[in-house]
């Protein structure tokens, strides 16, 4: 992988016409260590957030020994780069053949379920393979309520009273049992984890079984740009959120249990930025060489405002407008699909034009893991970048909404 000090250097030297992912291994390691230092339990990286070999490898080489996986593709991806890593198979609804593969071939011994029929599926295979249920930890996934960019409580999780029954059922079969929840991705309400812990407490008290662990899932928010259009509680930083989580864990009496978290986004978001090129400017519209079917689907569906930095092409001698005037541009993606238009504008100097580049920051999560080959576009070029996105020079202004507020 070619290395550059900054994404600007990469753009100006490579003059790329295709999108370029700028990987920052140091940032990835720092963010992982930061999380692990704050979370009082095992940190299981959620592979679906960004399952690239370089990401898994960098994490595995730097102290991440546990991975949250959901499919045969993810089992294989982890095994390939981290043969000794522990895998937690936390998908609550699994194919029979995948359960068998997990137990038999990959030696996975931690699974999740949110329904009695799923417990029955798992148990059939456990019996067929003559595995001692006592060697398996079965987490019962609890439904949670809260606000996140992505709500998952409507899709997965047992209601509290149902979870009580499931815990008792799994315990009777002989499994080690735990409670898990996943509050959704990019939580937008600081009370989210407390509400989930309160529900877990209720369930534990009624189930009357010995718990082998509590898994608080993912959802920890990455720092994007504030979106003034969206009303809601101001989110505290990760440090504050974590200190509250630690307190709540103790307060609800879970402090003595083995704890697990499954962070994805918060660990990998800042580890990548993306260089895109303006294929054409049409008034206040920019047509770029990436879009919602490639790296930008998360910012589209999650209505996430990403930071963008203008990298003007120095070969362009004539410019119109004032470089200090930062204005919103509607951003259209590369495909011929009419929905391929970002839901949030990019704020850029009004001088931006056809042929310029834009570095989109904090794009490591749910970006390249969600890209499709739709319309024949498939960004797959990677470079390594040494400095953080924030450290990059900003002579043209970091094109964020903040730049627009007076007094800054
Ligand atoms: C997606 C997912 C995660 C990771 O969520 P983030 O919001 O990226 O931290 C963790 N656990 C489960 C079960 C998931 O489905």
mmCIF file of C-alpha atoms and ligand atoms in Angstrom:
data_model
loop_
_atom_site.group_PDB
_atom_site.id
_atom_site.type_symbol
_atom_site.label_atom_id
_atom_site.label_comp_id
_atom_site.label_asym_id
_atom_site.label_seq_id
_atom_site.Cartn_x
_atom_site.Cartn_y
_atom_site.Cartn_z
ATOM 1 C CA UNK A 1 0.000 0.000 0.000
ATOM 2 C CA UNK A 2 1.385 3.415 -0.944
ATOM 3 C CA UNK A 3 1.963 5.760 1.977
ATOM 4 C CA UNK A 4 1.396 9.494 2.191
ATOM 5 C CA UNK A 5 1.583 12.059 4.965
ATOM 6 C CA UNK A 6 -1.885 13.400 4.199
ATOM 7 C CA UNK A 7 -4.789 12.636 1.915
ATOM 8 C CA UNK A 8 -4.074 15.906 0.151
ATOM 9 C CA UNK A 9 -0.614 14.624 -0.763
ATOM 10 C CA UNK A 10 -2.176 11.413 -2.033
ATOM 11 C CA UNK A 11 -4.719 13.299 -4.134
ATOM 12 C CA UNK A 12 -2.191 15.694 -5.644
ATOM 13 C CA UNK A 13 0.374 12.996 -6.425
ATOM 14 C CA UNK A 14 -1.983 10.316 -7.686
ATOM 15 C CA UNK A 15 -4.548 12.648 -9.255
ATOM 16 C CA UNK A 16 -7.015 9.773 -8.892
ATOM 17 C CA UNK A 17 -10.130 9.528 -11.010
ATOM 18 C CA UNK A 18 -11.422 6.661 -8.860
ATOM 19 C CA UNK A 19 -12.296 6.964 -5.147
ATOM 20 C CA UNK A 20 -9.329 6.290 -2.848
ATOM 21 C CA UNK A 21 -9.680 4.986 0.706
ATOM 22 C CA UNK A 22 -7.116 6.533 3.034
ATOM 23 C CA UNK A 23 -6.374 4.071 5.833
ATOM 24 C CA UNK A 24 -4.873 5.341 9.111
ATOM 25 C CA UNK A 25 -3.672 2.312 11.067
ATOM 26 C CA UNK A 26 -2.392 4.446 13.936
ATOM 27 C CA UNK A 27 -5.800 6.013 14.408
ATOM 28 C CA UNK A 28 -7.464 2.596 14.343
ATOM 29 C CA UNK A 29 -5.151 1.254 17.039
ATOM 30 C CA UNK A 30 -5.553 4.387 19.135
ATOM 31 C CA UNK A 31 -9.328 4.284 18.967
ATOM 32 C CA UNK A 32 -9.379 0.582 19.850
ATOM 33 C CA UNK A 33 -7.021 1.090 22.793
ATOM 34 C CA UNK A 34 -9.007 4.086 23.909
ATOM 35 C CA UNK A 35 -12.205 2.043 23.984
ATOM 36 C CA UNK A 36 -10.569 -0.931 25.671
ATOM 37 C CA UNK A 37 -9.095 1.285 28.372
ATOM 38 C CA UNK A 38 -12.523 2.671 29.176
ATOM 39 C CA UNK A 39 -14.657 -0.462 28.953
ATOM 40 C CA UNK A 40 -14.411 -2.726 31.996
ATOM 41 C CA UNK A 41 -14.697 -6.023 30.114
ATOM 42 C CA UNK A 42 -13.903 -7.805 26.861
ATOM 43 C CA UNK A 43 -13.985 -5.734 23.672
ATOM 44 C CA UNK A 44 -15.310 -7.698 20.703
ATOM 45 C CA UNK A 45 -14.896 -5.758 17.462
ATOM 46 C CA UNK A 46 -18.054 -5.970 15.323
ATOM 47 C CA UNK A 47 -16.720 -7.270 12.004
ATOM 48 C CA UNK A 48 -19.637 -6.093 9.866
ATOM 49 C CA UNK A 49 -18.681 -2.451 10.459
ATOM 50 C CA UNK A 50 -15.533 -2.863 8.389
ATOM 51 C CA UNK A 51 -14.275 -6.371 7.724
ATOM 52 C CA UNK A 52 -11.302 -5.521 5.506
ATOM 53 C CA UNK A 53 -8.264 -7.726 6.069
ATOM 54 C CA UNK A 54 -6.097 -4.742 6.927
ATOM 55 C CA UNK A 55 -8.547 -3.646 9.606
ATOM 56 C CA UNK A 56 -8.947 -7.067 11.225
ATOM 57 C CA UNK A 57 -5.211 -7.711 10.981
ATOM 58 C CA UNK A 58 -4.279 -4.354 12.514
ATOM 59 C CA UNK A 59 -6.719 -4.889 15.381
ATOM 60 C CA UNK A 60 -5.606 -8.466 15.995
ATOM 61 C CA UNK A 61 -1.941 -7.465 16.041
ATOM 62 C CA UNK A 62 -2.689 -4.716 18.535
ATOM 63 C CA UNK A 63 -4.521 -6.417 21.332
ATOM 64 C CA UNK A 64 -8.040 -7.087 20.064
ATOM 65 C CA UNK A 65 -8.584 -10.797 20.692
ATOM 66 C CA UNK A 66 -12.343 -11.071 20.325
ATOM 67 C CA UNK A 67 -14.583 -10.458 17.333
ATOM 68 C CA UNK A 68 -18.344 -10.244 16.947
ATOM 69 C CA UNK A 69 -19.289 -12.218 13.842
ATOM 70 C CA UNK A 70 -22.561 -12.980 12.083
ATOM 71 C CA UNK A 71 -21.891 -15.182 9.047
ATOM 72 C CA UNK A 72 -19.579 -17.759 7.486
ATOM 73 C CA UNK A 73 -17.898 -14.962 5.541
ATOM 74 C CA UNK A 74 -17.061 -13.202 8.786
ATOM 75 C CA UNK A 75 -15.880 -16.409 10.509
ATOM 76 C CA UNK A 76 -13.463 -16.939 7.626
ATOM 77 C CA UNK A 77 -12.310 -13.319 7.545
ATOM 78 C CA UNK A 78 -11.388 -13.397 11.234
ATOM 79 C CA UNK A 79 -9.812 -16.860 11.107
ATOM 80 C CA UNK A 80 -7.670 -15.828 8.122
ATOM 81 C CA UNK A 81 -5.933 -12.978 9.937
ATOM 82 C CA UNK A 82 -6.333 -13.964 13.582
ATOM 83 C CA UNK A 83 -6.339 -17.755 13.930
ATOM 84 C CA UNK A 84 -6.378 -17.619 17.747
ATOM 85 C CA UNK A 85 -9.029 -14.945 18.157
ATOM 86 C CA UNK A 86 -12.239 -15.752 19.949
ATOM 87 C CA UNK A 87 -15.409 -15.294 17.915
ATOM 88 C CA UNK A 88 -18.802 -14.413 19.368
ATOM 89 C CA UNK A 89 -21.627 -15.453 17.073
ATOM 90 C CA UNK A 90 -24.122 -12.839 18.227
ATOM 91 C CA UNK A 91 -26.601 -12.933 15.361
ATOM 92 C CA UNK A 92 -29.884 -13.969 16.986
ATOM 93 C CA UNK A 93 -31.340 -15.656 13.890
ATOM 94 C CA UNK A 94 -29.038 -18.025 12.084
ATOM 95 C CA UNK A 95 -29.144 -20.666 9.353
ATOM 96 C CA UNK A 96 -28.851 -24.249 10.651
ATOM 97 C CA UNK A 97 -25.891 -24.907 8.395
ATOM 98 C CA UNK A 98 -24.148 -21.793 9.705
ATOM 99 C CA UNK A 99 -24.696 -22.861 13.324
ATOM 100 C CA UNK A 100 -23.163 -26.210 12.509
ATOM 101 C CA UNK A 101 -20.219 -24.604 10.740
ATOM 102 C CA UNK A 102 -19.645 -22.269 13.692
ATOM 103 C CA UNK A 103 -19.697 -25.064 16.265
ATOM 104 C CA UNK A 104 -17.988 -27.800 14.277
ATOM 105 C CA UNK A 105 -15.451 -26.094 12.046
ATOM 106 C CA UNK A 106 -14.718 -22.842 13.835
ATOM 107 C CA UNK A 107 -15.055 -24.042 17.426
ATOM 108 C CA UNK A 108 -17.285 -21.096 18.299
ATOM 109 C CA UNK A 109 -18.819 -21.517 21.758
ATOM 110 C CA UNK A 110 -20.617 -18.204 22.301
ATOM 111 C CA UNK A 111 -23.944 -17.652 20.517
ATOM 112 C CA UNK A 112 -27.069 -15.557 20.832
ATOM 113 C CA UNK A 113 -30.800 -16.267 20.498
ATOM 114 C CA UNK A 114 -34.036 -14.358 21.003
ATOM 115 C CA UNK A 115 -36.617 -17.120 20.515
ATOM 116 C CA UNK A 116 -37.245 -20.652 21.741
ATOM 117 C CA UNK A 117 -37.161 -22.052 18.203
ATOM 118 C CA UNK A 118 -33.649 -20.687 17.755
ATOM 119 C CA UNK A 119 -32.612 -22.367 21.018
ATOM 120 C CA UNK A 120 -34.114 -25.578 19.628
ATOM 121 C CA UNK A 121 -32.132 -25.218 16.384
ATOM 122 C CA UNK A 122 -28.892 -24.693 18.264
ATOM 123 C CA UNK A 123 -29.630 -27.556 20.656
ATOM 124 C CA UNK A 124 -30.327 -30.027 17.843
ATOM 125 C CA UNK A 125 -26.883 -29.366 16.421
ATOM 126 C CA UNK A 126 -25.176 -29.344 19.813
ATOM 127 C CA UNK A 127 -26.659 -32.819 20.469
ATOM 128 C CA UNK A 128 -25.823 -34.108 16.992
ATOM 129 C CA UNK A 129 -22.203 -33.039 17.439
ATOM 130 C CA UNK A 130 -22.152 -34.429 20.993
ATOM 131 C CA UNK A 131 -21.008 -31.105 22.460
ATOM 132 C CA UNK A 132 -21.488 -30.514 26.192
ATOM 133 C CA UNK A 133 -24.007 -27.635 26.455
ATOM 134 C CA UNK A 134 -22.067 -26.517 29.526
ATOM 135 C CA UNK A 135 -19.191 -25.539 27.237
ATOM 136 C CA UNK A 136 -21.456 -23.107 25.377
ATOM 137 C CA UNK A 137 -22.503 -19.638 26.493
ATOM 138 C CA UNK A 138 -25.896 -18.762 25.094
ATOM 139 C CA UNK A 139 -26.753 -15.097 25.312
ATOM 140 C CA UNK A 140 -30.429 -14.166 25.273
ATOM 141 C CA UNK A 141 -30.903 -11.006 23.275
ATOM 142 C CA UNK A 142 -33.081 -8.475 24.996
ATOM 143 C CA UNK A 143 -35.241 -5.966 23.198
ATOM 144 C CA UNK A 144 -34.247 -2.385 23.981
ATOM 145 C CA UNK A 145 -35.814 1.004 23.447
ATOM 146 C CA UNK A 146 -34.003 4.176 22.606
ATOM 147 C CA UNK A 147 -32.965 6.479 19.840
ATOM 148 C CA UNK A 148 -30.244 5.660 17.396
ATOM 149 C CA UNK A 149 -29.545 6.458 13.783
ATOM 150 C CA UNK A 150 -30.365 2.782 13.283
ATOM 151 C CA UNK A 151 -32.973 1.214 15.553
ATOM 152 C CA UNK A 152 -32.609 -2.522 15.833
ATOM 153 C CA UNK A 153 -35.047 -3.199 18.643
ATOM 154 C CA UNK A 154 -37.891 -3.565 16.184
ATOM 155 C CA UNK A 155 -36.096 -6.378 14.428
ATOM 156 C CA UNK A 156 -34.338 -8.410 17.116
ATOM 157 C CA UNK A 157 -34.652 -9.110 20.794
ATOM 158 C CA UNK A 158 -37.093 -10.750 23.185
ATOM 159 C CA UNK A 159 -39.428 -8.672 25.332
ATOM 160 C CA UNK A 160 -38.410 -8.818 29.000
ATOM 161 C CA UNK A 161 -40.947 -11.432 30.133
ATOM 162 C CA UNK A 162 -40.100 -13.618 27.139
ATOM 163 C CA UNK A 163 -36.392 -13.210 27.849
ATOM 164 C CA UNK A 164 -36.982 -14.543 31.377
ATOM 165 C CA UNK A 165 -38.499 -17.731 29.921
ATOM 166 C CA UNK A 166 -35.703 -18.102 27.386
ATOM 167 C CA UNK A 167 -33.014 -17.758 30.040
ATOM 168 C CA UNK A 168 -34.702 -20.419 32.165
ATOM 169 C CA UNK A 169 -35.137 -22.713 29.178
ATOM 170 C CA UNK A 170 -31.483 -22.374 28.112
ATOM 171 C CA UNK A 171 -30.365 -22.869 31.700
ATOM 172 C CA UNK A 172 -32.422 -26.080 31.992
ATOM 173 C CA UNK A 173 -30.786 -27.499 28.872
ATOM 174 C CA UNK A 174 -27.433 -26.954 30.548
ATOM 175 C CA UNK A 175 -26.042 -23.949 28.691
ATOM 176 C CA UNK A 176 -24.162 -21.213 30.445
ATOM 177 C CA UNK A 177 -26.482 -18.266 29.934
ATOM 178 C CA UNK A 178 -25.993 -14.547 29.535
ATOM 179 C CA UNK A 179 -27.992 -11.460 28.679
ATOM 180 C CA UNK A 180 -27.117 -9.354 25.666
ATOM 181 C CA UNK A 181 -28.591 -6.387 23.905
ATOM 182 C CA UNK A 182 -27.645 -4.169 21.008
ATOM 183 C CA UNK A 183 -29.171 -0.741 21.202
ATOM 184 C CA UNK A 184 -28.726 0.058 17.497
ATOM 185 C CA UNK A 185 -25.972 1.977 15.775
ATOM 186 C CA UNK A 186 -24.922 5.556 16.548
ATOM 187 C CA UNK A 187 -27.094 6.131 19.618
ATOM 188 C CA UNK A 188 -28.610 9.584 19.898
ATOM 189 C CA UNK A 189 -29.796 9.483 23.491
ATOM 190 C CA UNK A 190 -27.337 9.220 26.391
ATOM 191 C CA UNK A 191 -29.913 7.310 28.499
ATOM 192 C CA UNK A 192 -30.003 4.412 26.037
ATOM 193 C CA UNK A 193 -27.632 2.072 27.885
ATOM 194 C CA UNK A 194 -29.175 2.808 31.249
ATOM 195 C CA UNK A 195 -32.624 1.866 30.001
ATOM 196 C CA UNK A 196 -31.242 -1.365 28.580
ATOM 197 C CA UNK A 197 -29.428 -2.169 31.827
ATOM 198 C CA UNK A 198 -32.591 -1.529 33.805
ATOM 199 C CA UNK A 199 -34.432 -4.017 31.580
ATOM 200 C CA UNK A 200 -31.583 -6.520 31.947
ATOM 201 C CA UNK A 201 -31.771 -6.110 35.720
ATOM 202 C CA UNK A 202 -35.510 -6.773 35.690
ATOM 203 C CA UNK A 203 -34.995 -9.901 33.584
ATOM 204 C CA UNK A 204 -32.154 -11.205 35.748
ATOM 205 C CA UNK A 205 -34.151 -10.779 38.951
ATOM 206 C CA UNK A 206 -37.101 -12.725 37.620
ATOM 207 C CA UNK A 207 -35.168 -15.445 35.806
ATOM 208 C CA UNK A 208 -33.393 -16.636 38.932
ATOM 209 C CA UNK A 209 -30.595 -18.305 36.976
ATOM 210 C CA UNK A 210 -26.858 -17.852 37.351
ATOM 211 C CA UNK A 211 -25.603 -15.501 34.661
ATOM 212 C CA UNK A 212 -22.311 -16.163 32.907
ATOM 213 C CA UNK A 213 -22.059 -12.714 31.358
ATOM 214 C CA UNK A 214 -23.594 -9.473 30.198
ATOM 215 C CA UNK A 215 -22.994 -8.198 26.677
ATOM 216 C CA UNK A 216 -23.892 -4.546 26.145
ATOM 217 C CA UNK A 217 -23.523 -4.694 22.344
ATOM 218 C CA UNK A 218 -22.451 -1.780 20.167
ATOM 219 C CA UNK A 219 -24.019 1.558 19.327
ATOM 220 C CA UNK A 220 -21.329 3.779 20.798
ATOM 221 C CA UNK A 221 -21.456 6.936 18.698
ATOM 222 C CA UNK A 222 -18.649 8.157 16.505
ATOM 223 C CA UNK A 223 -18.142 11.893 16.294
ATOM 224 C CA UNK A 224 -19.521 13.238 13.071
ATOM 225 C CA UNK A 225 -20.555 16.803 12.357
ATOM 226 C CA UNK A 226 -23.411 18.314 14.348
ATOM 227 C CA UNK A 227 -26.516 18.578 12.254
ATOM 228 C CA UNK A 228 -28.409 21.767 13.142
ATOM 229 C CA UNK A 229 -31.532 20.486 11.419
ATOM 230 C CA UNK A 230 -31.826 17.631 13.847
ATOM 231 C CA UNK A 231 -33.292 18.404 17.247
ATOM 232 C CA UNK A 232 -32.397 16.225 20.165
ATOM 233 C CA UNK A 233 -30.207 15.795 23.170
ATOM 234 C CA UNK A 234 -26.634 16.945 22.792
ATOM 235 C CA UNK A 235 -24.569 13.760 22.881
ATOM 236 C CA UNK A 236 -21.773 13.579 25.441
ATOM 237 C CA UNK A 237 -18.361 12.367 24.283
ATOM 238 C CA UNK A 238 -17.352 8.731 24.542
ATOM 239 C CA UNK A 239 -15.469 9.339 27.792
ATOM 240 C CA UNK A 240 -18.547 10.670 29.539
ATOM 241 C CA UNK A 241 -20.820 8.041 28.029
ATOM 242 C CA UNK A 242 -18.473 5.297 29.203
ATOM 243 C CA UNK A 243 -18.107 6.653 32.693
ATOM 244 C CA UNK A 244 -21.887 6.702 32.953
ATOM 245 C CA UNK A 245 -22.088 3.172 31.583
ATOM 246 C CA UNK A 246 -19.545 1.973 34.151
ATOM 247 C CA UNK A 247 -21.535 3.591 36.946
ATOM 248 C CA UNK A 248 -24.806 2.135 35.725
ATOM 249 C CA UNK A 249 -23.255 -1.321 35.403
ATOM 250 C CA UNK A 250 -22.198 -1.139 39.050
ATOM 251 C CA UNK A 251 -25.439 0.396 40.194
ATOM 252 C CA UNK A 252 -27.491 -2.407 38.663
ATOM 253 C CA UNK A 253 -25.167 -4.954 40.197
ATOM 254 C CA UNK A 254 -23.612 -6.274 36.992
ATOM 255 C CA UNK A 255 -20.119 -5.215 38.014
ATOM 256 C CA UNK A 256 -19.060 -8.694 39.104
ATOM 257 C CA UNK A 257 -20.157 -10.404 35.892
ATOM 258 C CA UNK A 258 -17.886 -10.935 32.909
ATOM 259 C CA UNK A 259 -18.765 -8.060 30.579
ATOM 260 C CA UNK A 260 -18.569 -7.817 26.806
ATOM 261 C CA UNK A 261 -19.029 -4.896 24.416
ATOM 262 C CA UNK A 262 -19.281 -5.140 20.631
ATOM 263 C CA UNK A 263 -18.184 -1.755 19.319
ATOM 264 C CA UNK A 264 -17.845 -1.235 15.598
ATOM 265 C CA UNK A 265 -18.436 2.287 14.413
ATOM 266 C CA UNK A 266 -16.723 4.070 17.302
ATOM 267 C CA UNK A 267 -13.500 2.152 16.708
ATOM 268 C CA UNK A 268 -13.204 2.304 12.949
ATOM 269 C CA UNK A 269 -14.988 5.502 11.831
ATOM 270 C CA UNK A 270 -11.974 7.785 12.067
ATOM 271 C CA UNK A 271 -9.521 5.246 10.677
ATOM 272 C CA UNK A 272 -10.517 5.980 7.079
ATOM 273 C CA UNK A 273 -11.209 8.948 4.924
ATOM 274 C CA UNK A 274 -12.126 8.867 1.267
ATOM 275 C CA UNK A 275 -10.823 10.958 -1.596
ATOM 276 C CA UNK A 276 -13.482 11.539 -4.222
ATOM 277 C CA UNK A 277 -13.278 13.580 -7.390
ATOM 278 C CA UNK A 278 -15.783 16.064 -8.697
ATOM 279 C CA UNK A 279 -16.764 14.664 -12.081
ATOM 280 C CA UNK A 280 -18.857 17.699 -12.853
ATOM 281 C CA UNK A 281 -20.177 20.796 -11.184
ATOM 282 C CA UNK A 282 -23.620 21.895 -12.298
ATOM 283 C CA UNK A 283 -24.587 25.058 -10.424
ATOM 284 C CA UNK A 284 -24.997 24.080 -6.788
ATOM 285 C CA UNK A 285 -24.726 20.387 -7.571
ATOM 286 C CA UNK A 286 -21.585 18.297 -7.473
ATOM 287 C CA UNK A 287 -21.458 14.960 -9.287
ATOM 288 C CA UNK A 288 -18.826 12.804 -7.638
ATOM 289 C CA UNK A 289 -17.285 9.406 -8.429
ATOM 290 C CA UNK A 290 -18.745 7.631 -5.383
ATOM 291 C CA UNK A 291 -22.249 7.492 -3.916
ATOM 292 C CA UNK A 292 -24.878 5.657 -1.923
ATOM 293 C CA UNK A 293 -24.304 2.312 -3.666
ATOM 294 C CA UNK A 294 -20.595 2.461 -2.863
ATOM 295 C CA UNK A 295 -19.019 4.165 0.169
ATOM 296 C CA UNK A 296 -21.741 6.595 1.163
ATOM 297 C CA UNK A 297 -24.834 4.539 1.897
ATOM 298 C CA UNK A 298 -24.486 4.914 5.685
ATOM 299 C CA UNK A 299 -24.383 8.672 5.578
ATOM 300 C CA UNK A 300 -27.436 8.522 3.324
ATOM 301 C CA UNK A 301 -29.668 6.149 5.306
ATOM 302 C CA UNK A 302 -28.372 7.306 8.686
ATOM 303 C CA UNK A 303 -28.633 10.958 7.659
ATOM 304 C CA UNK A 304 -25.127 11.463 8.944
ATOM 305 C CA UNK A 305 -23.253 14.676 8.200
ATOM 306 C CA UNK A 306 -19.687 13.815 7.310
ATOM 307 C CA UNK A 307 -16.846 16.316 7.396
ATOM 308 C CA UNK A 308 -15.484 17.178 3.962
ATOM 309 C CA UNK A 309 -12.280 18.915 2.973
ATOM 310 C CA UNK A 310 -11.753 20.681 -0.303
ATOM 311 C CA UNK A 311 -8.637 19.669 -2.222
ATOM 312 C CA UNK A 312 -8.494 22.055 -5.180
ATOM 313 C CA UNK A 313 -6.715 20.918 -8.319
ATOM 314 C CA UNK A 314 -3.694 23.245 -8.606
ATOM 315 C CA UNK A 315 -3.755 22.745 -12.388
ATOM 316 C CA UNK A 316 -6.965 24.718 -12.508
ATOM 317 C CA UNK A 317 -5.935 28.344 -13.018
ATOM 318 C CA UNK A 318 -9.247 30.091 -13.377
ATOM 319 C CA UNK A 319 -11.696 29.977 -10.487
ATOM 320 C CA UNK A 320 -14.996 31.685 -9.894
ATOM 321 C CA UNK A 321 -16.254 32.965 -6.570
ATOM 322 C CA UNK A 322 -14.675 33.586 -3.218
ATOM 323 C CA UNK A 323 -12.666 30.767 -1.615
ATOM 324 C CA UNK A 324 -13.618 32.015 1.853
ATOM 325 C CA UNK A 325 -17.294 31.690 1.149
ATOM 326 C CA UNK A 326 -18.392 28.235 2.241
ATOM 327 C CA UNK A 327 -21.736 27.168 0.807
ATOM 328 C CA UNK A 328 -23.828 23.979 0.679
ATOM 329 C CA UNK A 329 -23.648 21.766 -2.397
ATOM 330 C CA UNK A 330 -26.009 18.940 -3.213
ATOM 331 C CA UNK A 331 -23.931 15.841 -3.860
ATOM 332 C CA UNK A 332 -24.927 13.382 -6.583
ATOM 333 C CA UNK A 333 -23.427 9.905 -6.797
ATOM 334 C CA UNK A 334 -21.731 8.138 -9.681
ATOM 335 C CA UNK A 335 -24.474 5.702 -10.659
ATOM 336 C CA UNK A 336 -27.331 6.352 -13.065
ATOM 337 C CA UNK A 337 -29.825 5.814 -10.247
ATOM 338 C CA UNK A 338 -31.960 8.834 -9.413
ATOM 339 C CA UNK A 339 -31.971 8.076 -5.664
ATOM 340 C CA UNK A 340 -28.168 8.249 -5.654
ATOM 341 C CA UNK A 341 -28.108 11.756 -4.139
ATOM 342 C CA UNK A 342 -26.803 12.294 -0.624
ATOM 343 C CA UNK A 343 -29.310 13.290 2.046
ATOM 344 C CA UNK A 344 -26.924 15.870 3.521
ATOM 345 C CA UNK A 345 -25.153 18.645 1.586
ATOM 346 C CA UNK A 346 -21.401 19.123 1.592
ATOM 347 C CA UNK A 347 -20.329 22.571 2.727
ATOM 348 C CA UNK A 348 -17.442 23.660 0.539
ATOM 349 C CA UNK A 349 -15.821 26.853 -0.720
ATOM 350 C CA UNK A 350 -17.887 28.212 -3.586
ATOM 351 C CA UNK A 351 -14.830 27.929 -5.845
ATOM 352 C CA UNK A 352 -15.090 24.119 -5.997
ATOM 353 C CA UNK A 353 -15.259 22.908 -9.580
ATOM 354 C CA UNK A 354 -15.078 20.010 -11.998
ATOM 355 C CA UNK A 355 -11.826 18.067 -11.506
ATOM 356 C CA UNK A 356 -11.277 19.033 -7.855
ATOM 357 C CA UNK A 357 -11.048 16.475 -5.065
ATOM 358 C CA UNK A 358 -12.895 16.242 -1.782
ATOM 359 C CA UNK A 359 -11.623 14.332 1.209
ATOM 360 C CA UNK A 360 -14.547 12.897 3.164
ATOM 361 C CA UNK A 361 -13.560 12.205 6.762
ATOM 362 C CA UNK A 362 -14.666 9.682 9.414
ATOM 363 C CA UNK A 363 -15.842 7.204 6.847
ATOM 364 C CA UNK A 364 -14.375 3.945 8.173
ATOM 365 C CA UNK A 365 -17.679 2.530 9.438
ATOM 366 C CA UNK A 366 -20.340 0.999 7.188
ATOM 367 C CA UNK A 367 -18.776 2.470 4.084
ATOM 368 C CA UNK A 368 -16.645 0.044 2.133
ATOM 369 C CA UNK A 369 -18.351 -2.886 3.910
ATOM 370 C CA UNK A 370 -21.587 -1.810 2.231
ATOM 371 C CA UNK A 371 -20.335 -1.063 -1.252
ATOM 372 C CA UNK A 372 -22.011 -2.799 -4.157
ATOM 373 C CA UNK A 373 -21.022 -3.399 -7.772
ATOM 374 C CA UNK A 374 -24.158 -1.655 -8.944
ATOM 375 C CA UNK A 375 -23.730 -0.045 -12.337
ATOM 376 C CA UNK A 376 -20.166 -1.384 -12.505
ATOM 377 C CA UNK A 377 -18.720 1.031 -9.949
ATOM 378 C CA UNK A 378 -16.693 -0.606 -7.195
ATOM 379 C CA UNK A 379 -14.146 1.585 -5.396
ATOM 380 C CA UNK A 380 -11.227 -0.577 -4.287
ATOM 381 C CA UNK A 381 -8.109 1.592 -4.133
ATOM 382 C CA UNK A 382 -6.361 1.966 -0.786
ATOM 383 C CA UNK A 383 -3.491 4.104 0.437
ATOM 384 C CA UNK A 384 -2.050 4.532 3.894
ATOM 385 C CA UNK A 385 -2.060 7.985 5.435
ATOM 386 C CA UNK A 386 0.020 8.979 8.448
ATOM 387 C CA UNK A 387 -1.736 11.975 9.927
ATOM 388 C CA UNK A 388 -5.260 12.204 11.278
ATOM 389 C CA UNK A 389 -8.031 13.764 9.238
ATOM 390 C CA UNK A 390 -8.287 16.630 11.729
ATOM 391 C CA UNK A 391 -4.552 17.327 11.485
ATOM 392 C CA UNK A 392 -4.752 18.012 7.748
ATOM 393 C CA UNK A 393 -4.200 21.601 6.652
ATOM 394 C CA UNK A 394 -7.394 23.496 6.079
ATOM 395 C CA UNK A 395 -6.473 26.519 4.028
ATOM 396 C CA UNK A 396 -9.820 26.260 2.268
ATOM 397 C CA UNK A 397 -11.685 25.624 5.487
ATOM 398 C CA UNK A 398 -12.913 22.366 6.791
ATOM 399 C CA UNK A 399 -16.172 22.191 4.997
ATOM 400 C CA UNK A 400 -18.485 21.514 7.850
ATOM 401 C CA UNK A 401 -21.577 23.181 9.162
ATOM 402 C CA UNK A 402 -19.582 24.637 12.014
ATOM 403 C CA UNK A 403 -17.641 26.813 9.609
ATOM 404 C CA UNK A 404 -20.908 28.518 8.898
ATOM 405 C CA UNK A 405 -21.749 29.609 12.422
ATOM 406 C CA UNK A 406 -20.783 33.189 13.136
ATOM 407 C CA UNK A 407 -17.867 33.839 15.404
ATOM 408 C CA UNK A 408 -15.810 30.834 14.292
HETATM 409 C C1 LIG B 1 -23.797 -3.999 14.132
HETATM 410 C C2 LIG B 1 -23.660 -4.614 15.463
HETATM 411 C C3 LIG B 1 -22.696 -4.121 16.359
HETATM 412 C C4 LIG B 1 -21.838 -2.921 16.085
HETATM 413 O O1 LIG B 1 -22.575 -1.755 16.204
HETATM 414 P P1 LIG B 1 -21.871 -0.304 16.155
HETATM 415 O O2 LIG B 1 -23.004 0.622 16.271
HETATM 416 O O3 LIG B 1 -21.144 -0.192 14.882
HETATM 417 O O4 LIG B 1 -20.967 -0.216 17.346
HETATM 418 C C5 LIG B 1 -22.575 -4.785 17.568
HETATM 419 N N1 LIG B 1 -23.354 -5.840 17.886
HETATM 420 C C6 LIG B 1 -24.288 -6.321 17.051
HETATM 421 C C7 LIG B 1 -25.100 -7.492 17.468
HETATM 422 C C8 LIG B 1 -24.476 -5.720 15.817
HETATM 423 O O5 LIG B 1 -25.433 -6.187 14.997
#
